[in-house]
């Protein structure tokens, strides 16, 4: 189960992913968004790196024992994705996202819309 909440007044995790074996919590937004909106250029080694307070937390139940780990957010760079899209359009590379991945994401987005419409949790299976 994936949850996201843009209207919560308390600082909750921005994303919560629940599965049979554990839970992943991720606070904060994409670290690229605010600098881009502020007109900053995506340059330098620090671009797309998340602040440590926004790293994710993974809690697993391993053979009856609770294990918690902090996971550093992988740096993002929108430019890389769009370079891959351009290469695919030119026929120089495969698309950066496969058709089955697109279909899976569409199912997740539709479940999110349904969840909002019906104000309930919608289960999504991979």
mmCIF file of N, CA and C in Angstrom:
data_model
loop_
_atom_site.group_PDB
_atom_site.id
_atom_site.type_symbol
_atom_site.label_atom_id
_atom_site.label_comp_id
_atom_site.label_asym_id
_atom_site.label_seq_id
_atom_site.Cartn_x
_atom_site.Cartn_y
_atom_site.Cartn_z
ATOM 1 N N UNK A 1 0.843 -1.156 0.000
ATOM 2 C CA UNK A 1 0.000 0.000 0.000
ATOM 3 C C UNK A 1 0.899 1.233 0.000
ATOM 4 N N UNK A 2 0.584 2.195 -0.832
ATOM 5 C CA UNK A 2 1.315 3.458 -0.906
ATOM 6 C C UNK A 2 0.372 4.568 -0.503
ATOM 7 N N UNK A 3 0.840 5.426 0.398
ATOM 8 C CA UNK A 3 0.058 6.592 0.795
ATOM 9 C C UNK A 3 0.881 7.831 0.526
ATOM 10 N N UNK A 4 0.199 8.903 0.191
ATOM 11 C CA UNK A 4 0.833 10.208 0.107
ATOM 12 C C UNK A 4 -0.165 11.227 0.612
ATOM 13 N N UNK A 5 0.305 12.284 1.233
ATOM 14 C CA UNK A 5 -0.593 13.241 1.860
ATOM 15 C C UNK A 5 -0.019 14.637 1.711
ATOM 16 N N UNK A 6 -0.721 15.501 0.979
ATOM 17 C CA UNK A 6 -0.247 16.872 0.792
ATOM 18 C C UNK A 6 -0.903 17.847 1.761
ATOM 19 N N UNK A 7 -1.920 17.405 2.499
ATOM 20 C CA UNK A 7 -2.680 18.321 3.334
ATOM 21 C C UNK A 7 -2.523 18.076 4.823
ATOM 22 N N UNK A 8 -1.635 17.225 5.230
ATOM 23 C CA UNK A 8 -1.479 16.911 6.639
ATOM 24 C C UNK A 8 -0.726 18.036 7.337
ATOM 25 N N UNK A 9 -1.297 18.559 8.442
ATOM 26 C CA UNK A 9 -0.682 19.681 9.162
ATOM 27 C C UNK A 9 0.514 19.248 10.000
ATOM 28 N N UNK A 10 0.584 17.982 10.362
ATOM 29 C CA UNK A 10 1.722 17.451 11.108
ATOM 30 C C UNK A 10 2.737 16.984 10.076
ATOM 31 N N UNK A 11 4.002 17.012 10.419
ATOM 32 C CA UNK A 11 5.037 16.605 9.468
ATOM 33 C C UNK A 11 5.077 15.088 9.346
ATOM 34 N N UNK A 12 4.185 14.516 8.547
ATOM 35 C CA UNK A 12 4.173 13.064 8.389
ATOM 36 C C UNK A 12 5.171 12.651 7.323
ATOM 37 N N UNK A 13 5.389 11.365 7.180
ATOM 38 C CA UNK A 13 6.149 10.945 6.007
ATOM 39 C C UNK A 13 5.379 11.384 4.759
ATOM 40 N N UNK A 14 6.077 11.824 3.757
ATOM 41 C CA UNK A 14 5.427 12.232 2.511
ATOM 42 C C UNK A 14 4.895 11.005 1.774
ATOM 43 N N UNK A 15 5.642 9.923 1.862
ATOM 44 C CA UNK A 15 5.229 8.674 1.232
ATOM 45 C C UNK A 15 5.329 7.555 2.250
ATOM 46 N N UNK A 16 4.368 6.661 2.212
ATOM 47 C CA UNK A 16 4.397 5.463 3.048
ATOM 48 C C UNK A 16 4.091 4.292 2.128
ATOM 49 N N UNK A 17 4.955 3.313 2.130
ATOM 50 C CA UNK A 17 4.764 2.106 1.338
ATOM 51 C C UNK A 17 4.703 0.943 2.310
ATOM 52 N N UNK A 18 3.570 0.244 2.327
ATOM 53 C CA UNK A 18 3.394 -0.879 3.246
ATOM 54 C C UNK A 18 3.297 -2.172 2.451
ATOM 55 N N UNK A 19 4.018 -3.160 2.918
ATOM 56 C CA UNK A 19 3.966 -4.474 2.302
ATOM 57 C C UNK A 19 3.843 -5.540 3.363
ATOM 58 N N UNK A 20 3.779 -6.777 2.946
ATOM 59 C CA UNK A 20 3.626 -7.881 3.892
ATOM 60 C C UNK A 20 4.829 -8.018 4.808
ATOM 61 N N UNK A 21 6.020 -7.651 4.328
ATOM 62 C CA UNK A 21 7.225 -7.846 5.124
ATOM 63 C C UNK A 21 7.762 -6.612 5.804
ATOM 64 N N UNK A 22 7.127 -5.445 5.565
ATOM 65 C CA UNK A 22 7.659 -4.251 6.198
ATOM 66 C C UNK A 22 7.016 -2.982 5.689
ATOM 67 N N UNK A 23 7.597 -1.858 6.107
ATOM 68 C CA UNK A 23 7.077 -0.531 5.780
ATOM 69 C C UNK A 23 8.240 0.397 5.444
ATOM 70 N N UNK A 24 8.020 1.254 4.461
ATOM 71 C CA UNK A 24 8.998 2.273 4.091
ATOM 72 C C UNK A 24 8.335 3.632 4.239
ATOM 73 N N UNK A 25 8.969 4.545 4.997
ATOM 74 C CA UNK A 25 8.494 5.919 5.189
ATOM 75 C C UNK A 25 9.491 6.863 4.537
ATOM 76 N N UNK A 26 8.996 7.858 3.803
ATOM 77 C CA UNK A 26 9.871 8.838 3.156
ATOM 78 C C UNK A 26 9.279 10.227 3.342
ATOM 79 N N UNK A 27 9.938 11.081 4.146
ATOM 80 C CA UNK A 27 9.457 12.457 4.277
ATOM 81 C C UNK A 27 9.984 13.330 3.140
ATOM 82 N N UNK A 28 9.426 14.512 3.025
ATOM 83 C CA UNK A 28 9.953 15.497 2.088
ATOM 84 C C UNK A 28 9.523 15.272 0.653
ATOM 85 N N UNK A 29 9.843 16.258 -0.170
ATOM 86 C CA UNK A 29 9.547 16.231 -1.595
ATOM 87 C C UNK A 29 10.829 16.009 -2.380
ATOM 88 N N UNK A 30 10.693 15.923 -3.682
ATOM 89 C CA UNK A 30 11.854 15.812 -4.557
ATOM 90 C C UNK A 30 12.739 17.037 -4.331
ATOM 91 N N UNK A 31 14.010 16.856 -3.982
ATOM 92 C CA UNK A 31 14.874 18.001 -3.689
ATOM 93 C C UNK A 31 15.175 18.881 -4.902
ATOM 94 N N UNK A 32 14.806 18.454 -6.099
ATOM 95 C CA UNK A 32 15.028 19.279 -7.290
ATOM 96 C C UNK A 32 13.948 20.343 -7.464
ATOM 97 N N UNK A 33 12.757 20.076 -6.922
ATOM 98 C CA UNK A 33 11.605 20.918 -7.233
ATOM 99 C C UNK A 33 11.770 22.367 -6.770
ATOM 100 N N UNK A 34 12.073 22.581 -5.497
ATOM 101 C CA UNK A 34 12.178 23.955 -4.974
ATOM 102 C C UNK A 34 13.278 24.762 -5.672
ATOM 103 N N UNK A 35 14.487 24.212 -5.855
ATOM 104 C CA UNK A 35 15.510 24.999 -6.559
ATOM 105 C C UNK A 35 15.117 25.340 -8.001
ATOM 106 N N UNK A 36 14.460 24.406 -8.698
ATOM 107 C CA UNK A 36 14.033 24.694 -10.067
ATOM 108 C C UNK A 36 12.993 25.805 -10.085
ATOM 109 N N UNK A 37 12.036 25.737 -9.156
ATOM 110 C CA UNK A 37 11.005 26.786 -9.078
ATOM 111 C C UNK A 37 11.618 28.141 -8.742
ATOM 112 N N UNK A 38 12.719 28.123 -7.990
ATOM 113 C CA UNK A 38 13.399 29.365 -7.613
ATOM 114 C C UNK A 38 14.323 29.872 -8.722
ATOM 115 N N UNK A 39 14.370 29.159 -9.849
ATOM 116 C CA UNK A 39 15.170 29.600 -10.976
ATOM 117 C C UNK A 39 16.611 29.134 -10.960
ATOM 118 N N UNK A 40 16.966 28.261 -10.027
ATOM 119 C CA UNK A 40 18.341 27.762 -9.979
ATOM 120 C C UNK A 40 18.595 26.798 -11.132
ATOM 121 N N UNK A 41 19.813 26.786 -11.594
ATOM 122 C CA UNK A 41 20.219 25.884 -12.664
ATOM 123 C C UNK A 41 20.693 24.560 -12.065
ATOM 124 N N UNK A 42 20.360 23.452 -12.706
ATOM 125 C CA UNK A 42 20.772 22.138 -12.193
ATOM 126 C C UNK A 42 22.234 21.842 -12.499
ATOM 127 N N UNK A 43 23.122 22.381 -11.672
ATOM 128 C CA UNK A 43 24.556 22.170 -11.864
ATOM 129 C C UNK A 43 25.201 21.773 -10.544
ATOM 130 N N UNK A 44 26.364 21.157 -10.642
ATOM 131 C CA UNK A 44 27.149 20.824 -9.457
ATOM 132 C C UNK A 44 26.856 19.437 -8.916
ATOM 133 N N UNK A 45 27.780 18.953 -8.109
ATOM 134 C CA UNK A 45 27.668 17.607 -7.545
ATOM 135 C C UNK A 45 26.544 17.475 -6.530
ATOM 136 N N UNK A 46 26.121 18.581 -5.934
ATOM 137 C CA UNK A 46 25.080 18.529 -4.907
ATOM 138 C C UNK A 46 23.674 18.531 -5.501
ATOM 139 N N UNK A 47 23.563 18.735 -6.828
ATOM 140 C CA UNK A 47 22.235 18.814 -7.436
ATOM 141 C C UNK A 47 21.482 17.500 -7.248
ATOM 142 N N UNK A 48 20.251 17.602 -6.780
ATOM 143 C CA UNK A 48 19.390 16.434 -6.635
ATOM 144 C C UNK A 48 19.628 15.630 -5.379
ATOM 145 N N UNK A 49 20.568 16.059 -4.536
ATOM 146 C CA UNK A 49 20.821 15.328 -3.292
ATOM 147 C C UNK A 49 19.820 15.770 -2.235
ATOM 148 N N UNK A 50 19.349 14.807 -1.475
ATOM 149 C CA UNK A 50 18.352 15.057 -0.440
ATOM 150 C C UNK A 50 19.027 15.347 0.891
ATOM 151 N N UNK A 51 18.356 16.113 1.731
ATOM 152 C CA UNK A 51 18.855 16.386 3.081
ATOM 153 C C UNK A 51 18.707 15.123 3.931
ATOM 154 N N UNK A 52 19.650 14.859 4.822
ATOM 155 C CA UNK A 52 19.570 13.642 5.650
ATOM 156 C C UNK A 52 18.252 13.495 6.405
ATOM 157 N N UNK A 53 17.643 14.603 6.816
ATOM 158 C CA UNK A 53 16.369 14.485 7.533
ATOM 159 C C UNK A 53 15.235 14.004 6.630
ATOM 160 N N UNK A 54 15.479 13.969 5.328
ATOM 161 C CA UNK A 54 14.474 13.469 4.389
ATOM 162 C C UNK A 54 14.795 12.079 3.852
ATOM 163 N N UNK A 55 15.798 11.434 4.412
ATOM 164 C CA UNK A 55 16.091 10.059 4.001
ATOM 165 C C UNK A 55 14.932 9.157 4.421
ATOM 166 N N UNK A 56 14.794 8.046 3.751
ATOM 167 C CA UNK A 56 13.721 7.112 4.064
ATOM 168 C C UNK A 56 14.077 6.198 5.222
ATOM 169 N N UNK A 57 13.044 5.647 5.830
ATOM 170 C CA UNK A 57 13.214 4.670 6.898
ATOM 171 C C UNK A 57 12.525 3.381 6.475
ATOM 172 N N UNK A 58 13.260 2.297 6.505
ATOM 173 C CA UNK A 58 12.732 0.984 6.155
ATOM 174 C C UNK A 58 12.652 0.144 7.415
ATOM 175 N N UNK A 59 11.468 -0.379 7.697
ATOM 176 C CA UNK A 59 11.273 -1.271 8.843
ATOM 177 C C UNK A 59 10.815 -2.621 8.307
ATOM 178 N N UNK A 60 11.588 -3.637 8.620
ATOM 179 C CA UNK A 60 11.298 -4.989 8.154
ATOM 180 C C UNK A 60 11.067 -5.919 9.328
ATOM 181 N N UNK A 61 10.251 -6.919 9.097
ATOM 182 C CA UNK A 61 10.054 -7.988 10.061
ATOM 183 C C UNK A 61 10.774 -9.209 9.494
ATOM 184 N N UNK A 62 11.958 -9.485 10.038
ATOM 185 C CA UNK A 62 12.767 -10.603 9.555
ATOM 186 C C UNK A 62 12.763 -11.710 10.591
ATOM 187 N N UNK A 63 12.052 -12.766 10.275
ATOM 188 C CA UNK A 63 11.963 -13.929 11.164
ATOM 189 C C UNK A 63 11.563 -13.517 12.578
ATOM 190 N N UNK A 64 10.552 -12.646 12.675
ATOM 191 C CA UNK A 64 10.041 -12.225 13.966
ATOM 192 C C UNK A 64 10.814 -11.101 14.623
ATOM 193 N N UNK A 65 11.889 -10.638 14.008
ATOM 194 C CA UNK A 65 12.693 -9.565 14.581
ATOM 195 C C UNK A 65 12.495 -8.287 13.755
ATOM 196 N N UNK A 66 12.255 -7.166 14.443
ATOM 197 C CA UNK A 66 12.094 -5.887 13.764
ATOM 198 C C UNK A 66 13.468 -5.287 13.450
ATOM 199 N N UNK A 67 13.684 -4.945 12.196
ATOM 200 C CA UNK A 67 14.938 -4.339 11.763
ATOM 201 C C UNK A 67 14.598 -2.997 11.116
ATOM 202 N N UNK A 68 15.277 -1.931 11.549
ATOM 203 C CA UNK A 68 15.042 -0.591 11.012
ATOM 204 C C UNK A 68 16.333 -0.065 10.401
ATOM 205 N N UNK A 69 16.220 0.467 9.193
ATOM 206 C CA UNK A 69 17.378 1.033 8.491
ATOM 207 C C UNK A 69 17.008 2.383 7.897
ATOM 208 N N UNK A 70 17.968 3.290 7.904
ATOM 209 C CA UNK A 70 17.809 4.565 7.212
ATOM 210 C C UNK A 70 18.414 4.413 5.824
ATOM 211 N N UNK A 71 17.659 4.826 4.812
ATOM 212 C CA UNK A 71 18.115 4.697 3.432
ATOM 213 C C UNK A 71 18.304 6.077 2.822
ATOM 214 N N UNK A 72 19.531 6.367 2.419
ATOM 215 C CA UNK A 72 19.821 7.639 1.765
ATOM 216 C C UNK A 72 19.076 7.704 0.437
ATOM 217 N N UNK A 73 18.495 8.852 0.159
ATOM 218 C CA UNK A 73 17.789 9.058 -1.098
ATOM 219 C C UNK A 73 18.802 9.118 -2.234
ATOM 220 N N UNK A 74 18.545 8.378 -3.294
ATOM 221 C CA UNK A 74 19.418 8.456 -4.462
ATOM 222 C C UNK A 74 19.232 9.819 -5.122
ATOM 223 N N UNK A 75 20.327 10.481 -5.498
ATOM 224 C CA UNK A 75 20.186 11.796 -6.134
ATOM 225 C C UNK A 75 19.427 11.677 -7.451
ATOM 226 N N UNK A 76 18.569 12.641 -7.692
ATOM 227 C CA UNK A 76 17.808 12.656 -8.930
ATOM 228 C C UNK A 76 18.303 13.743 -9.862
ATOM 229 N N UNK A 77 17.989 13.583 -11.130
ATOM 230 C CA UNK A 77 18.336 14.605 -12.112
ATOM 231 C C UNK A 77 17.379 14.448 -13.284
ATOM 232 N N UNK A 78 16.370 15.305 -13.343
ATOM 233 C CA UNK A 78 15.378 15.235 -14.410
ATOM 234 C C UNK A 78 16.027 15.264 -15.790
ATOM 235 N N UNK A 79 17.137 16.004 -15.905
ATOM 236 C CA UNK A 79 17.777 16.146 -17.218
ATOM 237 C C UNK A 79 18.183 14.794 -17.788
ATOM 238 N N UNK A 80 18.667 13.904 -16.936
ATOM 239 C CA UNK A 80 19.091 12.584 -17.397
ATOM 240 C C UNK A 80 17.917 11.834 -18.023
ATOM 241 N N UNK A 81 16.772 11.857 -17.360
ATOM 242 C CA UNK A 81 15.586 11.174 -17.877
ATOM 243 C C UNK A 81 15.204 11.728 -19.251
ATOM 244 N N UNK A 82 15.166 13.046 -19.375
ATOM 245 C CA UNK A 82 14.746 13.634 -20.647
ATOM 246 C C UNK A 82 15.778 13.428 -21.751
ATOM 247 N N UNK A 83 17.041 13.289 -21.392
ATOM 248 C CA UNK A 83 18.046 12.911 -22.405
ATOM 249 C C UNK A 83 17.753 11.498 -22.917
ATOM 250 N N UNK A 84 17.358 10.606 -22.010
ATOM 251 C CA UNK A 84 17.009 9.242 -22.416
ATOM 252 C C UNK A 84 15.763 9.227 -23.296
ATOM 253 N N UNK A 85 14.773 10.054 -22.971
ATOM 254 C CA UNK A 85 13.563 10.153 -23.795
ATOM 255 C C UNK A 85 13.932 10.642 -25.195
ATOM 256 N N UNK A 86 14.762 11.675 -25.273
ATOM 257 C CA UNK A 86 15.169 12.211 -26.576
ATOM 258 C C UNK A 86 15.907 11.154 -27.393
ATOM 259 N N UNK A 87 16.786 10.401 -26.760
ATOM 260 C CA UNK A 87 17.526 9.346 -27.471
ATOM 261 C C UNK A 87 16.569 8.271 -27.979
ATOM 262 N N UNK A 88 15.551 7.944 -27.189
ATOM 263 C CA UNK A 88 14.570 6.942 -27.616
ATOM 264 C C UNK A 88 13.765 7.457 -28.806
ATOM 265 N N UNK A 89 13.374 8.712 -28.780
ATOM 266 C CA UNK A 89 12.618 9.303 -29.891
ATOM 267 C C UNK A 89 13.449 9.295 -31.167
ATOM 268 N N UNK A 90 14.746 9.551 -31.032
ATOM 269 C CA UNK A 90 15.634 9.537 -32.203
ATOM 270 C C UNK A 90 15.987 8.117 -32.649
ATOM 271 N N UNK A 91 15.546 7.108 -31.904
ATOM 272 C CA UNK A 91 15.847 5.726 -32.251
ATOM 273 C C UNK A 91 17.242 5.290 -31.863
ATOM 274 N N UNK A 92 17.884 6.022 -30.961
ATOM 275 C CA UNK A 92 19.258 5.722 -30.558
ATOM 276 C C UNK A 92 19.342 4.844 -29.312
ATOM 277 N N UNK A 93 18.231 4.693 -28.608
ATOM 278 C CA UNK A 93 18.238 3.938 -27.350
ATOM 279 C C UNK A 93 16.820 3.454 -27.065
ATOM 280 N N UNK A 94 16.692 2.442 -26.213
ATOM 281 C CA UNK A 94 15.344 2.017 -25.824
ATOM 282 C C UNK A 94 14.703 3.080 -24.919
ATOM 283 N N UNK A 95 13.383 3.081 -24.817
ATOM 284 C CA UNK A 95 12.727 4.033 -23.913
ATOM 285 C C UNK A 95 13.214 3.831 -22.476
ATOM 286 N N UNK A 96 13.301 4.911 -21.695
ATOM 287 C CA UNK A 96 13.779 4.787 -20.315
ATOM 288 C C UNK A 96 12.800 4.057 -19.405
ATOM 289 N N UNK A 97 11.557 3.929 -19.849
ATOM 290 C CA UNK A 97 10.541 3.217 -19.081
ATOM 291 C C UNK A 97 9.865 2.239 -20.033
ATOM 292 N N UNK A 98 9.742 0.989 -19.616
ATOM 293 C CA UNK A 98 9.132 -0.022 -20.478
ATOM 294 C C UNK A 98 7.609 0.079 -20.426
ATOM 295 N N UNK A 99 6.950 -0.483 -21.421
ATOM 296 C CA UNK A 99 5.491 -0.466 -21.456
ATOM 297 C C UNK A 99 4.882 -1.135 -20.220
ATOM 298 N N UNK A 100 5.370 -2.301 -19.779
ATOM 299 C CA UNK A 100 4.813 -2.873 -18.545
ATOM 300 C C UNK A 100 4.980 -1.948 -17.331
ATOM 301 N N UNK A 101 6.092 -1.213 -17.263
ATOM 302 C CA UNK A 101 6.288 -0.266 -16.158
ATOM 303 C C UNK A 101 5.287 0.885 -16.244
ATOM 304 N N UNK A 102 5.023 1.363 -17.461
ATOM 305 C CA UNK A 102 4.042 2.433 -17.652
ATOM 306 C C UNK A 102 2.666 1.956 -17.206
ATOM 307 N N UNK A 103 2.295 0.760 -17.618
ATOM 308 C CA UNK A 103 0.983 0.217 -17.255
ATOM 309 C C UNK A 103 0.862 0.075 -15.745
ATOM 310 N N UNK A 104 1.912 -0.414 -15.097
ATOM 311 C CA UNK A 104 1.894 -0.553 -13.639
ATOM 312 C C UNK A 104 1.718 0.811 -12.967
ATOM 313 N N UNK A 105 2.428 1.827 -13.444
ATOM 314 C CA UNK A 105 2.298 3.170 -12.870
ATOM 315 C C UNK A 105 0.901 3.733 -13.087
ATOM 316 N N UNK A 106 0.303 3.459 -14.245
ATOM 317 C CA UNK A 106 -1.064 3.916 -14.494
ATOM 318 C C UNK A 106 -2.042 3.272 -13.522
ATOM 319 N N UNK A 107 -1.840 1.995 -13.220
ATOM 320 C CA UNK A 107 -2.694 1.324 -12.225
ATOM 321 C C UNK A 107 -2.551 1.992 -10.857
ATOM 322 N N UNK A 108 -1.329 2.342 -10.493
ATOM 323 C CA UNK A 108 -1.090 2.999 -9.200
ATOM 324 C C UNK A 108 -1.752 4.372 -9.175
ATOM 325 N N UNK A 109 -1.606 5.146 -10.250
ATOM 326 C CA UNK A 109 -2.230 6.471 -10.304
ATOM 327 C C UNK A 109 -3.751 6.375 -10.254
ATOM 328 N N UNK A 110 -4.318 5.412 -10.964
ATOM 329 C CA UNK A 110 -5.768 5.233 -10.927
ATOM 330 C C UNK A 110 -6.229 4.822 -9.528
ATOM 331 N N UNK A 111 -5.465 3.983 -8.858
ATOM 332 C CA UNK A 111 -5.807 3.605 -7.481
ATOM 333 C C UNK A 111 -5.747 4.822 -6.562
ATOM 334 N N UNK A 112 -4.780 5.709 -6.783
ATOM 335 C CA UNK A 112 -4.684 6.931 -5.973
ATOM 336 C C UNK A 112 -5.903 7.817 -6.200
ATOM 337 N N UNK A 113 -6.325 7.952 -7.442
ATOM 338 C CA UNK A 113 -7.525 8.751 -7.733
ATOM 339 C C UNK A 113 -8.759 8.128 -7.082
ATOM 340 N N UNK A 114 -8.882 6.820 -7.205
ATOM 341 C CA UNK A 114 -10.015 6.120 -6.602
ATOM 342 C C UNK A 114 -9.999 6.278 -5.084
ATOM 343 N N UNK A 115 -8.819 6.189 -4.492
ATOM 344 C CA UNK A 115 -8.680 6.355 -3.045
ATOM 345 C C UNK A 115 -9.164 7.734 -2.611
ATOM 346 N N UNK A 116 -8.789 8.757 -3.376
ATOM 347 C CA UNK A 116 -9.228 10.120 -3.064
ATOM 348 C C UNK A 116 -10.736 10.255 -3.231
ATOM 349 N N UNK A 117 -11.253 9.729 -4.323
ATOM 350 C CA UNK A 117 -12.691 9.808 -4.605
ATOM 351 C C UNK A 117 -13.517 9.134 -3.520
ATOM 352 N N UNK A 118 -13.065 7.943 -3.096
ATOM 353 C CA UNK A 118 -13.839 7.127 -2.162
ATOM 354 C C UNK A 118 -13.386 7.282 -0.719
ATOM 355 N N UNK A 119 -12.326 8.056 -0.495
ATOM 356 C CA UNK A 119 -11.793 8.287 0.848
ATOM 357 C C UNK A 119 -11.521 6.967 1.576
ATOM 358 N N UNK A 120 -10.820 6.080 0.875
ATOM 359 C CA UNK A 120 -10.457 4.800 1.481
ATOM 360 C C UNK A 120 -9.171 4.286 0.850
ATOM 361 N N UNK A 121 -8.572 3.314 1.505
ATOM 362 C CA UNK A 121 -7.350 2.688 1.006
ATOM 363 C C UNK A 121 -7.710 1.741 -0.134
ATOM 364 N N UNK A 122 -6.983 1.831 -1.224
ATOM 365 C CA UNK A 122 -7.154 0.940 -2.367
ATOM 366 C C UNK A 122 -5.904 0.077 -2.461
ATOM 367 N N UNK A 123 -6.084 -1.205 -2.462
ATOM 368 C CA UNK A 123 -4.935 -2.108 -2.556
ATOM 369 C C UNK A 123 -4.482 -2.223 -4.007
ATOM 370 N N UNK A 124 -3.170 -2.203 -4.190
ATOM 371 C CA UNK A 124 -2.566 -2.344 -5.514
ATOM 372 C C UNK A 124 -1.586 -3.498 -5.438
ATOM 373 N N UNK A 125 -1.698 -4.417 -6.365
ATOM 374 C CA UNK A 125 -0.807 -5.579 -6.386
ATOM 375 C C UNK A 125 0.101 -5.496 -7.597
ATOM 376 N N UNK A 126 1.371 -5.799 -7.384
ATOM 377 C CA UNK A 126 2.336 -5.766 -8.489
ATOM 378 C C UNK A 126 2.247 -7.029 -9.306
#
